[in-house]
Coordinates of C-alpha atoms in Angstrom, one line a residue:
M680 CA 110.5 84.7 123.6
I681 CA 109.8 86.3 126.9
I682 CA 109.3 83.1 128.9
K683 CA 112.1 84.0 131.3
E684 CA 110.5 87.3 132.3
W685 CA 107.1 85.6 132.7
N686 CA 108.6 83.0 135.0
A687 CA 110.2 85.7 137.1
I688 CA 106.8 87.5 137.4
K689 CA 105.1 84.2 138.4
K690 CA 107.7 83.7 141.1
G691 CA 107.1 87.2 142.5
Q692 CA 110.5 88.4 141.3
L693 CA 109.1 91.8 140.3
A694 CA 111.0 94.8 138.8
P695 CA 110.0 98.3 140.0
V696 CA 109.6 99.4 136.4
Y697 CA 108.7 97.5 133.2
L698 CA 109.1 98.8 129.7
L699 CA 106.9 96.9 127.2
Y700 CA 107.1 97.3 123.4
G701 CA 107.0 95.2 120.2
E702 CA 104.7 94.0 117.4
E703 CA 103.2 90.9 119.0
E704 CA 100.1 92.2 120.7
Y705 CA 99.2 88.9 122.3
L706 CA 102.5 88.6 124.2
L707 CA 102.1 92.2 125.5
H708 CA 98.6 91.5 126.6
E709 CA 99.7 88.3 128.4
T710 CA 102.5 90.2 130.1
K711 CA 100.1 92.8 131.4
Q712 CA 97.7 90.1 132.6
L713 CA 100.5 88.3 134.5
L714 CA 101.5 91.5 136.2
I715 CA 97.9 92.2 137.3
Q716 CA 97.6 88.6 138.6
H717 CA 100.8 88.6 140.5
V718 CA 101.2 92.2 141.8
I719 CA 97.8 92.9 143.4
S720 CA 94.8 90.9 144.4
E721 CA 91.4 91.2 142.8
E722 CA 90.1 92.9 145.9
E723 CA 92.8 95.6 145.6
M724 CA 92.0 96.6 142.0
D725 CA 89.9 99.5 143.0
F726 CA 92.5 100.9 145.4
N727 CA 95.9 100.0 144.1
F728 CA 95.6 99.8 140.3
S729 CA 95.5 102.7 137.9
L730 CA 95.9 103.1 134.1
H731 CA 97.0 106.4 132.4
D732 CA 96.5 106.5 128.6
L733 CA 98.7 109.3 127.2
A734 CA 96.8 109.0 123.9
D735 CA 93.6 109.9 125.8
E736 CA 94.7 113.2 127.4
A737 CA 96.2 111.5 130.5
S738 CA 99.4 113.1 131.8
I739 CA 102.8 111.8 132.9
E740 CA 102.6 114.0 136.0
T741 CA 99.4 112.3 137.3
A742 CA 100.8 108.8 136.5
I743 CA 104.0 109.5 138.5
E744 CA 102.0 111.0 141.4
D745 CA 100.1 107.7 141.4
A746 CA 103.3 105.7 141.4
E747 CA 104.7 107.7 144.3
S748 CA 101.5 107.2 146.4
F749 CA 101.5 104.6 149.1
P750 CA 99.3 101.5 148.5
F751 CA 96.0 101.4 150.3
M752 CA 95.1 98.2 152.2
G753 CA 97.8 96.3 150.3
E754 CA 101.6 95.9 149.9
K755 CA 101.9 97.1 146.2
R756 CA 100.5 99.6 143.7
L757 CA 100.4 98.7 140.0
V758 CA 100.5 101.7 137.6
F759 CA 100.1 101.4 133.8
I760 CA 101.2 104.1 131.4
E761 CA 99.8 103.4 127.9
G762 CA 100.7 105.1 124.6
A763 CA 104.2 106.3 125.6
M764 CA 105.2 107.3 122.1
Y765 CA 108.0 109.6 123.3
Y766 CA 110.2 106.5 123.3
T767 CA 110.0 106.4 119.5
A768 CA 111.2 108.4 116.6
E769 CA 107.7 109.7 115.9
K770 CA 107.9 113.4 115.4
K771 CA 105.2 115.8 116.8
K772 CA 104.9 119.5 116.5
E773 CA 104.8 119.9 120.2
T774 CA 105.7 117.6 123.1
K775 CA 102.5 117.1 125.1
H776 CA 104.2 114.8 127.6
P777 CA 107.4 116.3 129.0
T778 CA 109.4 113.4 130.6
E779 CA 111.4 115.2 133.4
M780 CA 109.2 113.8 136.2
L781 CA 109.5 110.3 134.7
E782 CA 113.3 110.6 134.3
A783 CA 113.6 111.6 138.0
Y784 CA 111.3 108.7 139.0
L785 CA 113.3 106.2 137.1
Q786 CA 116.4 107.0 139.0
S787 CA 114.7 106.3 142.3
P788 CA 111.5 104.3 141.8
A789 CA 109.1 103.7 144.7
P790 CA 109.8 100.3 146.2
Y791 CA 106.1 99.7 146.8
T792 CA 105.0 100.3 143.2
V793 CA 105.3 98.4 139.9
L794 CA 105.2 100.9 137.1
V795 CA 104.5 99.5 133.6
I796 CA 105.2 101.6 130.6
H797 CA 103.8 100.4 127.3
V798 CA 105.1 101.8 124.0
P799 CA 102.8 100.8 121.1
A800 CA 105.6 100.5 118.5
E801 CA 107.9 97.9 117.0
K802 CA 111.1 99.8 117.9
L803 CA 112.4 102.3 120.4
D804 CA 114.5 105.3 119.5
E805 CA 117.7 104.3 121.1
R806 CA 119.2 107.8 120.8
K807 CA 116.8 109.4 123.2
K808 CA 117.8 110.1 126.8
I809 CA 114.5 108.7 128.2
T810 CA 115.1 105.4 126.3
K811 CA 118.7 105.0 127.6
L812 CA 117.6 105.9 131.1
T813 CA 114.7 103.5 131.1
K814 CA 116.7 100.6 129.7
K815 CA 119.3 101.1 132.5
N816 CA 116.7 101.2 135.3
A817 CA 113.9 99.0 134.1
A818 CA 113.1 95.5 133.0
V819 CA 112.7 95.8 129.2
I820 CA 110.3 93.3 127.5
E821 CA 110.2 93.2 123.7
A822 CA 107.3 91.2 122.2
K823 CA 108.7 90.0 118.9
K824 CA 106.7 88.2 116.2
L825 CA 107.3 84.5 116.8
T826 CA 109.0 82.2 114.3
V827 CA 107.2 79.0 113.2
N828 CA 109.2 77.0 115.7
D829 CA 108.6 79.5 118.5
I830 CA 104.8 79.3 117.9
K831 CA 104.9 75.5 118.1
G832 CA 106.8 75.8 121.4
W833 CA 104.4 78.4 122.6
I834 CA 101.4 76.1 121.8
K835 CA 103.0 73.3 123.8
S836 CA 103.6 75.7 126.7
K837 CA 99.9 76.9 126.6
V838 CA 98.7 73.3 126.6
A839 CA 101.0 72.6 129.5
D840 CA 99.3 75.3 131.5
H841 CA 96.2 73.1 131.4
R842 CA 98.3 70.2 132.8
M843 CA 98.1 68.4 129.4
Q844 CA 100.3 67.5 126.4
I845 CA 99.7 67.8 122.7
E846 CA 100.8 65.5 119.9
D847 CA 103.4 67.0 117.5
A848 CA 101.1 66.2 114.6
A849 CA 98.3 68.0 116.4
V850 CA 100.5 71.1 116.8
E851 CA 101.3 71.1 113.1
K852 CA 97.7 70.7 112.1
L853 CA 96.6 73.5 114.6
T854 CA 99.0 76.0 113.0
M855 CA 97.8 75.0 109.6
L856 CA 94.1 75.4 110.4
A857 CA 94.1 78.4 112.8
G858 CA 97.1 80.3 111.4
T859 CA 99.7 82.2 113.5
N860 CA 97.5 84.7 115.2
L861 CA 98.2 84.1 118.9
F862 CA 94.8 85.4 120.1
M863 CA 93.1 82.9 117.8
L864 CA 95.4 80.1 118.7
A865 CA 94.9 80.7 122.4
G866 CA 91.1 80.5 122.0
E867 CA 91.4 77.2 120.1
I868 CA 93.7 75.8 122.7
E869 CA 91.1 76.7 125.4
K870 CA 88.4 74.9 123.4
L871 CA 90.6 71.8 122.8
A872 CA 91.6 71.6 126.5
L873 CA 87.9 71.7 127.6
Y874 CA 87.0 69.0 125.0
A875 CA 89.9 66.8 126.1
D876 CA 89.2 67.3 129.8
G877 CA 90.0 64.0 131.6
S878 CA 92.5 63.1 129.0
E879 CA 96.2 63.8 129.3
V880 CA 96.8 64.5 125.6
I881 CA 95.3 66.6 122.8
T882 CA 95.4 64.5 119.7
Y883 CA 95.5 65.2 116.0
D884 CA 91.9 64.0 115.6
D885 CA 90.8 66.4 118.3
V886 CA 92.3 69.3 116.3
V887 CA 90.7 68.2 113.1
L888 CA 87.3 67.8 114.8
L889 CA 87.2 71.1 116.6
T890 CA 89.3 73.6 114.8
P891 CA 87.6 75.6 112.0
K892 CA 89.7 76.7 109.0
S893 CA 90.3 80.4 108.6
V894 CA 89.3 81.9 105.2
E895 CA 93.0 82.3 104.4
N896 CA 93.5 78.5 104.9
N897 CA 90.5 77.7 102.7
V898 CA 92.1 79.9 100.0
F899 CA 95.3 78.0 100.4
D900 CA 93.3 74.8 99.9
L901 CA 91.7 76.3 96.7
I902 CA 95.1 76.8 95.3
E903 CA 96.3 73.4 96.4
F904 CA 93.4 71.6 94.8
T905 CA 93.6 73.4 91.5
L906 CA 97.3 73.0 91.1
N907 CA 96.9 69.3 91.8
G908 CA 94.2 69.0 89.1
R909 CA 91.5 68.4 91.7
T910 CA 89.2 71.1 90.2
A911 CA 86.0 69.5 91.4
Q912 CA 87.1 69.7 95.0
A913 CA 88.2 73.3 94.5
I914 CA 84.8 74.2 93.1
E915 CA 83.0 72.4 95.9
L916 CA 85.1 74.3 98.5
Y917 CA 84.4 77.6 96.7
H918 CA 80.7 76.9 96.7
D919 CA 80.9 76.2 100.4
L920 CA 82.6 79.5 101.0
I921 CA 79.9 81.3 99.0
R922 CA 77.2 79.6 101.1
Q923 CA 79.0 80.9 104.2
K924 CA 78.4 84.4 102.8
E925 CA 82.1 85.0 101.8
E926 CA 82.2 87.7 99.1
P927 CA 83.8 86.8 95.8
L928 CA 85.7 90.1 95.8
K929 CA 87.2 89.2 99.2
L930 CA 88.1 85.7 98.1
L931 CA 89.7 87.2 94.9
A932 CA 91.7 89.6 97.1
L933 CA 93.0 86.8 99.2
L934 CA 93.9 84.7 96.1
S935 CA 95.7 87.6 94.5
G936 CA 97.6 88.3 97.7
Q937 CA 98.7 84.6 98.0
F938 CA 99.8 84.4 94.3
R939 CA 101.6 87.7 94.7
L940 CA 103.4 86.3 97.7
I941 CA 104.3 83.1 95.8
Y942 CA 105.7 85.2 92.9
Q943 CA 107.8 87.3 95.3
V944 CA 109.1 84.2 97.2
K945 CA 110.1 82.5 94.0
N946 CA 111.8 85.7 92.7
M947 CA 113.7 86.3 96.0
S948 CA 114.6 82.6 96.5
G949 CA 116.2 82.6 93.1
K950 CA 118.4 85.5 94.2
G951 CA 119.6 83.4 97.2
F952 CA 117.5 84.8 100.0
S953 CA 116.5 82.5 102.8
Q954 CA 112.9 82.1 103.9
Q955 CA 113.6 84.0 107.1
Q956 CA 115.2 86.9 105.1
I957 CA 112.2 86.9 102.7
A958 CA 109.8 87.1 105.6
S959 CA 111.7 90.0 107.1
R960 CA 111.9 92.0 103.9
L961 CA 108.3 91.4 102.9
K962 CA 107.1 91.9 106.5
V963 CA 105.1 88.7 106.5
H964 CA 105.2 85.8 108.9
P965 CA 107.8 83.1 108.1
F966 CA 105.0 80.5 108.2
R967 CA 103.3 82.2 105.2
V968 CA 106.6 82.3 103.4
K969 CA 107.1 78.6 104.0
L970 CA 103.6 77.8 102.5
A971 CA 104.2 80.1 99.6
A972 CA 107.6 78.4 98.9
Q973 CA 105.9 75.0 98.5
H974 CA 103.8 76.4 95.6
A975 CA 106.6 78.5 94.2
S976 CA 108.7 75.4 93.6
R977 CA 105.9 74.0 91.3
L978 CA 105.2 77.1 89.3
S979 CA 107.4 78.9 86.7
A980 CA 107.7 82.7 86.7
D981 CA 105.7 82.7 83.4
H982 CA 102.9 80.7 85.0
L983 CA 102.7 83.2 87.8
K984 CA 102.7 86.2 85.5
T985 CA 99.8 84.7 83.5
I986 CA 97.9 83.9 86.7
M987 CA 98.3 87.5 88.0
L988 CA 97.0 88.9 84.7
E989 CA 94.0 86.6 84.9
L990 CA 93.3 87.7 88.5
A991 CA 93.5 91.3 87.4
E992 CA 90.9 90.5 84.7
C993 CA 88.7 88.9 87.3
D994 CA 89.0 91.9 89.5
L995 CA 87.9 94.2 86.7
S996 CA 85.0 91.9 85.8
L997 CA 83.8 91.7 89.4
K998 CA 83.8 95.4 89.9
S999 CA 82.0 96.2 86.6
S1000 CA 79.6 93.2 86.4
S1001 CA 76.0 93.4 87.6
G1002 CA 75.4 89.7 87.0
R1003 CA 76.3 86.6 89.0
K1004 CA 79.6 87.7 90.3
E1005 CA 80.4 84.3 91.9
M1006 CA 80.6 82.7 88.4
I1007 CA 83.5 85.0 87.5
L1008 CA 85.9 83.6 90.1
E1009 CA 84.5 80.0 89.5
M1010 CA 85.6 80.3 85.9
F1011 CA 89.1 81.4 87.0
L1012 CA 89.4 78.3 89.3
T1013 CA 88.3 76.1 86.4
K1014 CA 90.9 77.6 84.1
L1015 CA 93.8 77.5 86.6
P1016 CA 95.0 73.9 86.0
A1017 CA 95.3 74.6 82.2
I1018 CA 97.3 77.8 82.9
T1019 CA 99.8 76.0 85.0
R1020 CA 100.5 73.1 82.6

């Protein structure tokens, strides 16, 4: 994680240039917000903050001129460069943003400016001169997708920001209900902290009371109920989702995606791949792989093939039927326990 870099920013230990990249958008967003909070005051925003989006016709030259300008009525300037795709291997017919001025600036950055360069990509092209030069002269922050354990640690850290603690069981339940999207989790933590105001601990019961289930988690429960022979509960939950205006076709797509993942996890586990390796190869979060593995251990490959064929039939029926489409998926849920015996 990037806690070390965040702590340095909070202490005012600022680098003259930051290079931000990676796939976890929330961590990039948080880093930018921290820099705004700790580099300039709110009153200085109009004078000493500027943003240059290269994807929206802004130019490197203007951004560097901004960075070289002295701050007005303050000690620091904060300059953001967004959309810096020339750090990647992405090929374009023509280079709209020559980097000579930036290269010169990196070798002698203005001491009164914090320049933040954001590359909206998972990886940098390490072969490029501009990448090598920036990594040598800037603080590089990579926002990686968090592991399951990292997310649990992150939740505790966010709760600690509210001068509170959270029970381990509550952390586990929160990730089960809200998933692994950090933006969503941050919103749920804010809500839980407000509810528990005056208390020192967010409890398991608090999480159950206040955190709504995502549609994906409801689909997970549909599978769990049917595989355990609790068909009545599965149908009741399905009816609840229909009453909440969830489309049968959307629910079918989520069910198909989950069973496809279960099949892939079972197949790859049998070949000796670890859950982390499976997550990396399939480009899904390790938490989803962990949940899929629980179901994979209870289903044979033949069961899963039959289920996928049934789901394909449902898909065809839903797209061609003009009748009560919700009944098609309900019939599948009713049949599922018999398929898996």
